[in-house]
mmCIF file of C-alpha atoms and ligand atoms in Angstrom:
data_model
loop_
_atom_site.group_PDB
_atom_site.id
_atom_site.type_symbol
_atom_site.label_atom_id
_atom_site.label_comp_id
_atom_site.label_asym_id
_atom_site.label_seq_id
_atom_site.Cartn_x
_atom_site.Cartn_y
_atom_site.Cartn_z
ATOM 1 C CA MET G 75 15.024 8.280 -4.701
ATOM 2 C CA SER G 76 13.390 7.578 -1.356
ATOM 3 C CA LEU G 77 10.462 5.147 -1.014
ATOM 4 C CA THR G 78 8.116 8.116 -0.440
ATOM 5 C CA GLU G 79 9.410 9.870 -3.518
ATOM 6 C CA ALA G 80 8.782 6.711 -5.621
ATOM 7 C CA ALA G 81 5.219 6.601 -4.226
ATOM 8 C CA ARG G 82 4.735 10.328 -5.080
ATOM 9 C CA ALA G 83 5.972 9.761 -8.640
ATOM 10 C CA VAL G 84 3.686 6.833 -9.413
ATOM 11 C CA ARG G 85 0.735 8.622 -7.819
ATOM 12 C CA ASP G 86 0.652 10.990 -10.796
ATOM 13 C CA ARG G 87 -0.370 8.050 -12.986
ATOM 14 C CA ALA G 88 -3.269 6.945 -10.786
ATOM 15 C CA TYR G 89 -6.576 6.456 -12.646
ATOM 16 C CA ALA G 90 -9.079 7.948 -10.196
ATOM 17 C CA PRO G 91 -11.758 9.738 -12.229
ATOM 18 C CA TYR G 92 -14.597 8.761 -9.769
ATOM 19 C CA SER G 93 -13.110 9.652 -6.415
ATOM 20 C CA ASN G 94 -10.483 12.179 -7.750
ATOM 21 C CA PHE G 95 -8.355 10.793 -4.986
ATOM 22 C CA LYS G 96 -5.031 9.645 -6.381
ATOM 23 C CA VAL G 97 -2.918 7.344 -4.251
ATOM 24 C CA GLY G 98 0.624 6.133 -4.765
ATOM 25 C CA ALA G 99 2.336 3.212 -3.016
ATOM 26 C CA ALA G 100 5.950 1.931 -3.070
ATOM 27 C CA ILE G 101 7.191 -1.279 -1.583
ATOM 28 C CA LEU G 102 10.830 -2.077 -0.818
ATOM 29 C CA GLY G 103 11.268 -5.783 -1.342
ATOM 30 C CA ALA G 104 13.646 -7.829 0.736
ATOM 31 C CA ASN G 105 15.766 -8.078 -2.426
ATOM 32 C CA GLY G 106 16.336 -4.308 -2.341
ATOM 33 C CA LYS G 107 14.109 -3.573 -5.356
ATOM 34 C CA VAL G 108 11.355 -0.949 -5.320
ATOM 35 C CA TYR G 109 7.855 -1.866 -6.592
ATOM 36 C CA VAL G 110 5.300 0.847 -7.208
ATOM 37 C CA GLY G 111 1.522 0.929 -7.727
ATOM 38 C CA CYS G 112 -1.332 3.446 -8.051
ATOM 39 C CA ASN G 113 -5.032 3.174 -7.567
ATOM 40 C CA VAL G 114 -6.979 2.134 -10.688
ATOM 41 C CA GLU G 115 -10.668 2.800 -10.387
ATOM 42 C CA ASN G 116 -13.479 1.384 -12.570
ATOM 43 C CA VAL G 117 -16.960 2.564 -13.498
ATOM 44 C CA ALA G 118 -18.151 -0.531 -11.684
ATOM 45 C CA TYR G 119 -16.870 0.981 -8.427
ATOM 46 C CA PRO G 120 -16.017 -2.277 -6.519
ATOM 47 C CA GLU G 121 -13.795 -3.384 -9.270
ATOM 48 C CA GLY G 122 -11.311 -0.596 -8.581
ATOM 49 C CA THR G 123 -7.978 -1.516 -7.000
ATOM 50 C CA CYS G 124 -5.882 0.307 -4.417
ATOM 51 C CA ALA G 125 -2.364 1.585 -4.925
ATOM 52 C CA GLU G 126 -0.990 -0.951 -2.477
ATOM 53 C CA ALA G 127 -2.529 -3.846 -4.316
ATOM 54 C CA GLY G 128 -0.835 -2.709 -7.463
ATOM 55 C CA ALA G 129 2.507 -2.533 -5.884
ATOM 56 C CA ILE G 130 2.094 -5.966 -4.219
ATOM 57 C CA ALA G 131 1.148 -7.414 -7.637
ATOM 58 C CA ALA G 132 4.216 -5.915 -9.240
ATOM 59 C CA MET G 133 6.407 -7.420 -6.474
ATOM 60 C CA ILE G 134 4.873 -10.823 -6.694
ATOM 61 C CA ALA G 135 5.114 -10.746 -10.519
ATOM 62 C CA ASP G 136 8.856 -10.016 -10.133
ATOM 63 C CA GLY G 137 9.364 -13.097 -7.924
ATOM 64 C CA GLU G 138 9.753 -11.321 -4.538
ATOM 65 C CA THR G 139 7.514 -12.311 -1.688
ATOM 66 C CA VAL G 140 8.936 -10.405 1.343
ATOM 67 C CA ILE G 141 8.078 -6.723 2.003
ATOM 68 C CA ALA G 142 10.759 -4.869 3.956
ATOM 69 C CA GLU G 143 9.134 -1.441 3.906
ATOM 70 C CA VAL G 144 6.197 0.486 2.500
ATOM 71 C CA ALA G 145 5.358 4.093 1.603
ATOM 72 C CA VAL G 146 1.847 5.440 0.730
ATOM 73 C CA ILE G 147 1.004 8.959 -0.290
ATOM 74 C CA ALA G 148 -2.101 10.944 -1.278
ATOM 75 C CA ASP G 149 -3.345 14.494 -1.308
ATOM 76 C CA SER G 150 -5.040 14.124 2.080
ATOM 77 C CA PRO G 151 -5.280 16.466 5.055
ATOM 78 C CA ASP G 152 -3.363 13.902 7.248
ATOM 79 C CA PRO G 153 -0.809 11.290 6.198
ATOM 80 C CA VAL G 154 -2.938 8.626 4.396
ATOM 81 C CA PRO G 155 -3.197 5.263 6.033
ATOM 82 C CA PRO G 156 -3.700 2.072 4.068
ATOM 83 C CA CYS G 157 -7.398 0.911 4.039
ATOM 84 C CA GLY G 158 -8.314 -2.070 6.119
ATOM 85 C CA GLY G 159 -8.196 -4.482 3.134
ATOM 86 C CA CYS G 160 -4.673 -3.276 2.194
ATOM 87 C CA ARG G 161 -3.496 -3.732 5.716
ATOM 88 C CA GLN G 162 -4.384 -7.362 5.471
ATOM 89 C CA LYS G 163 -2.825 -7.578 1.976
ATOM 90 C CA LEU G 164 0.418 -6.016 3.266
ATOM 91 C CA ALA G 165 0.532 -8.258 6.302
ATOM 92 C CA GLU G 166 0.530 -11.316 4.009
ATOM 93 C CA PHE G 167 4.060 -10.430 2.876
ATOM 94 C CA ALA G 168 5.376 -8.081 5.647
ATOM 95 C CA GLY G 169 6.716 -9.009 8.984
ATOM 96 C CA PRO G 170 5.129 -7.383 12.082
ATOM 97 C CA LEU G 171 7.928 -4.881 12.425
ATOM 98 C CA ALA G 172 7.953 -3.764 8.814
ATOM 99 C CA GLN G 173 7.621 0.048 8.654
ATOM 100 C CA ILE G 174 4.913 1.877 6.745
ATOM 101 C CA THR G 175 5.500 5.536 5.885
ATOM 102 C CA MET G 176 2.198 7.395 5.434
ATOM 103 C CA ALA G 177 2.484 10.771 3.654
ATOM 104 C CA THR G 178 0.641 13.760 2.307
ATOM 105 C CA THR G 179 1.585 15.434 -0.910
ATOM 106 C CA ASP G 180 2.191 18.563 1.207
ATOM 107 C CA GLY G 181 5.102 16.844 2.947
ATOM 108 C CA ALA G 182 3.651 15.567 6.234
ATOM 109 C CA GLU G 183 4.738 12.021 7.151
ATOM 110 C CA THR G 184 4.027 9.542 9.907
ATOM 111 C CA ARG G 185 5.470 6.063 10.367
ATOM 112 C CA ALA G 186 4.094 2.868 11.977
ATOM 113 C CA ALA G 187 4.843 -0.791 12.077
ATOM 114 C CA ILE G 188 2.494 -3.094 10.253
ATOM 115 C CA ALA G 189 1.596 -4.810 13.624
ATOM 116 C CA ASP G 190 0.365 -1.391 14.906
ATOM 117 C CA LEU G 191 -1.843 -0.835 11.864
ATOM 118 C CA ILE G 192 -3.493 -4.265 12.031
ATOM 119 C CA PRO G 193 -3.426 -5.699 15.519
ATOM 120 C CA GLY G 194 -4.938 -9.148 15.775
ATOM 121 C CA VAL G 195 -4.319 -9.745 12.097
ATOM 122 C CA PHE G 196 -5.880 -12.888 10.626
ATOM 123 C CA VAL G 197 -3.009 -15.348 9.817
ATOM 124 C CA ARG G 198 -2.638 -18.826 8.407
ATOM 125 C CA ALA G 199 -2.403 -20.261 11.935
ATOM 126 C CA HIS G 200 -6.002 -19.299 12.569
ATOM 127 C CA MET G 201 -6.977 -22.003 10.049
ATOM 128 C CA ASP G 202 -5.088 -24.661 12.046
ATOM 129 C CA LYS G 203 -7.078 -26.412 14.692
ATOM 130 C CA GLY G 204 -4.111 -28.570 15.749
HETATM 131 N N1 THU J 247 -7.202 3.974 -1.942
HETATM 132 C C1 THU J 247 -5.969 3.379 -2.142
HETATM 133 O O1 THU J 247 -5.461 3.310 -3.245
HETATM 134 N N2 THU J 247 -5.311 2.932 -1.076
HETATM 135 C C2 THU J 247 -5.761 3.017 0.225
HETATM 136 O O2 THU J 247 -5.237 2.452 1.107
HETATM 137 C C3 THU J 247 -6.937 3.882 0.552
HETATM 138 C C4 THU J 247 -7.872 4.122 -0.650
HETATM 139 C C5 THU J 247 -7.942 4.448 -3.182
HETATM 140 C C6 THU J 247 -9.070 3.597 -3.520
HETATM 141 C C7 THU J 247 -9.996 4.586 -4.252
HETATM 142 O O3 THU J 247 -9.534 4.518 -5.648
HETATM 143 C C8 THU J 247 -9.629 5.912 -3.684
HETATM 144 O O4 THU J 247 -8.475 5.733 -2.899
HETATM 145 C C9 THU J 247 -10.759 6.431 -2.724
HETATM 146 O O5 THU J 247 -11.101 5.496 -1.792
#
């Protein structure tokens, strides 16, 4: 199963009764394992979590800390990009060249490197004055 197919499968289990916008995400860890997540909304809207956050949590819980590749999918008119917060979350564990595949459920796909999605990312070194 491709990373996009894994994201598509987990998307079906998203809990999105408020936005009706189901998202699936799959992460390939550096260890070769695939971690999936879906968005989980809440009646207190800001408490909802994105699909990418779920996949990252599963990866970390399994003991992997390096993202090799990511896929995100939704029923959107254009391939769905990770939201700004998720770009920062992914950048915590992915190198700048890690590829993100963005997909629609209709089969459209685009790819980008994490560095292209979040140029000027805030990193640990910004907290070092030297
Ligand atoms: N959503 C994600 O799961 N990932 C993204 O990167 C974009 C947005 C979810 C959050 C919310 O449940 C729904 O999509 C609508 O914003």
